[in-house]
Coordinates of C-alpha atoms in Angstrom, one line a residue:
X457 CA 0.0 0.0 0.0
X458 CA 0.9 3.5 -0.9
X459 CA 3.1 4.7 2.5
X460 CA 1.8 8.7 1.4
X461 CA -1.8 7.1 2.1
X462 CA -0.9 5.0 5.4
X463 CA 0.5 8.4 6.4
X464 CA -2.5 10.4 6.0
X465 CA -5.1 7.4 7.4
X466 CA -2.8 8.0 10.4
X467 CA -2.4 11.7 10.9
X468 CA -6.5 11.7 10.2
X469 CA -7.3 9.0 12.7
X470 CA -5.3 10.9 15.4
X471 CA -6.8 14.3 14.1
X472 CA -10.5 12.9 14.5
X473 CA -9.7 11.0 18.3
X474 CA -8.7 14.7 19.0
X475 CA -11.6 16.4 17.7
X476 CA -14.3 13.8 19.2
X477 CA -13.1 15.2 22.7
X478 CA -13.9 18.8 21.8
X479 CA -16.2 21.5 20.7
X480 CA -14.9 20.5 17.1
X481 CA -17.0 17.1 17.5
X482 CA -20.2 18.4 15.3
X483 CA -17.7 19.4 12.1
X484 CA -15.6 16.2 12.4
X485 CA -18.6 13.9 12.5
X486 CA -20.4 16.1 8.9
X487 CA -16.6 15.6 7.7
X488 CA -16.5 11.7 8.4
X489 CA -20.4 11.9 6.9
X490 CA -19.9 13.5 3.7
X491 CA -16.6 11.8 3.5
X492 CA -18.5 8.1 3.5
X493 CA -21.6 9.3 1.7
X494 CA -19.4 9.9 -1.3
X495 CA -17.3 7.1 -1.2
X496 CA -19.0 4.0 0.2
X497 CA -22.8 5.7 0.6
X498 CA -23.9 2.1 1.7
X499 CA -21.9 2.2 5.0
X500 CA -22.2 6.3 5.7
X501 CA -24.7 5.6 8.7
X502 CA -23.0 2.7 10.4
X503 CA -19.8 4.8 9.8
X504 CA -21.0 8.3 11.8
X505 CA -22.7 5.8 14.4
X506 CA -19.4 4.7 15.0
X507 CA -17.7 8.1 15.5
X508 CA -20.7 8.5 18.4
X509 CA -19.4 5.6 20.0
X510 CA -15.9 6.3 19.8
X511 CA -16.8 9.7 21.0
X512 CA -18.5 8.3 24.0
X513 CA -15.8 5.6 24.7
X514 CA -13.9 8.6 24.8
X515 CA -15.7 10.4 27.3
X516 CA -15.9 7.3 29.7
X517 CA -12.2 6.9 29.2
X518 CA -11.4 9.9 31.2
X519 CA -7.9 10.2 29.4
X520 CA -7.0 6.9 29.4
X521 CA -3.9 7.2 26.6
X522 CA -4.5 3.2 26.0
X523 CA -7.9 3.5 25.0
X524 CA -7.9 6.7 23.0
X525 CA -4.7 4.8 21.1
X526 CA -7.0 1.5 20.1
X527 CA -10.1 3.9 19.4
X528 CA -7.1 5.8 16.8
X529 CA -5.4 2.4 15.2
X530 CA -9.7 1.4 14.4
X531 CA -10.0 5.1 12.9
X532 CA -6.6 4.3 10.9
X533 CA -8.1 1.1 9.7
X534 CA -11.3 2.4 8.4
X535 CA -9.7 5.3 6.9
X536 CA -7.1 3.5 5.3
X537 CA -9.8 0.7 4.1
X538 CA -12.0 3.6 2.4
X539 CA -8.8 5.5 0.9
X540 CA -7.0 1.9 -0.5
X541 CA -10.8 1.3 -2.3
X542 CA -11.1 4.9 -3.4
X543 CA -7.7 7.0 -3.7
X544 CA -9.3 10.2 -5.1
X545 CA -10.6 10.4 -1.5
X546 CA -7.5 11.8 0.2
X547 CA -8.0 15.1 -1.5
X548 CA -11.6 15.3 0.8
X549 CA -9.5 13.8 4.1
X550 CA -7.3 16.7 3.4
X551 CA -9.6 19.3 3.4
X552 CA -11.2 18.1 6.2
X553 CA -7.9 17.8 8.4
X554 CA -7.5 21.4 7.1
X555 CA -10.6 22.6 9.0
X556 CA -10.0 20.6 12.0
X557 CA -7.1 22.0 12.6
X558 CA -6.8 25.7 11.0
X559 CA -3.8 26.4 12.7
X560 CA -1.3 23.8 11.8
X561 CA 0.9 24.0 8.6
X562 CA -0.5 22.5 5.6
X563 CA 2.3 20.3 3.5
X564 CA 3.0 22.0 0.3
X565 CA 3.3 19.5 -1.3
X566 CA 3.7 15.6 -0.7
X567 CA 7.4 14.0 0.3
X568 CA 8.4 10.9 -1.3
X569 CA 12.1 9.5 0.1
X570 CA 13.4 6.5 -1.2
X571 CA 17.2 4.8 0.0
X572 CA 18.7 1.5 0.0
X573 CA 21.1 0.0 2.5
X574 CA 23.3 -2.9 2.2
X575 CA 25.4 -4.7 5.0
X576 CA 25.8 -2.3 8.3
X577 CA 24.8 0.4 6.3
X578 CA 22.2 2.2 8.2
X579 CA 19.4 5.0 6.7
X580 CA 17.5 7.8 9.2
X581 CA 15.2 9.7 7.1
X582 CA 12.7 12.5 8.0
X583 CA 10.3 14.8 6.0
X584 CA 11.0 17.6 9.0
X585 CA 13.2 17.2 11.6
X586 CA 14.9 14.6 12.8
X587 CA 16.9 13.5 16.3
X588 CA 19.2 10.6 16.1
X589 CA 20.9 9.5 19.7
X590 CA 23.3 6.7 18.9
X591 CA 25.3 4.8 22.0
X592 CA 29.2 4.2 20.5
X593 CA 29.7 0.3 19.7
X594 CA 32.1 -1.1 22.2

């Protein structure tokens, strides 16, 4: 599977646990709605019925990072499924990660890194920053 679109499921499944804990609940749930109604219209109900679940989960989680992380990797995996059967879609998941979250910089445009290593050769790669901390071989 395309790693650009594993990327995005991701960063949307995390975006939408976010917003189902705060006043931006309404607008993520008429995103995830319009999203499925366009691409797979035959599960667009079940789909939002979902969110409200996860959303109360949420709730009676009181901040429990465990929970909130399964409730993300099932939004990863849905959103993955529905961009995998329809790719055009990511162009609607990015607009409506746009307007959940205003503030944060939009990409420009997508990265694509590609290396190969052979024997103890070793790659670190990052589309922003990056830290590497490496103990010294004794």
């Amino acid at each position: 599977m395309d790693p650009e679109i594993i990327a995005l499921a991701g960063t949307a499944a995390t975006t939408l646990i976010g917003a189902f804990t705060t006043d931006l609940w309404e607008r993520a749930s008429d995103g995830i709605a319009a999203l499925w109604r366009r691409c797979q219209p035959g599960r667009a109900d079940a789909v939002v019925a979902e969110a409200e679940a996860t959303r109360e989960e949420l709730a009676n989680a009181a901040g429990d990072p465990d929970v909130a992380e399964e409730l993300r990797a099932e939004w990863q995996g849905r959103i993955r499924r529905l961009l995998a059967s329809d790719p055009a879609a990511a162009d609607q998941v990015r607009a409506l990660l746009a307007e959940l979250t205003p503030d944060a910089p939009q990409p420009a445009g997508g990265v694509q890194q590609q290396a190969t290593a052979s024997g103890n050769a070793r790659i670190y790669q990052a589309g922003s920053s990056l830290h590497v901390t490496e103990r010294a071989e004794r």
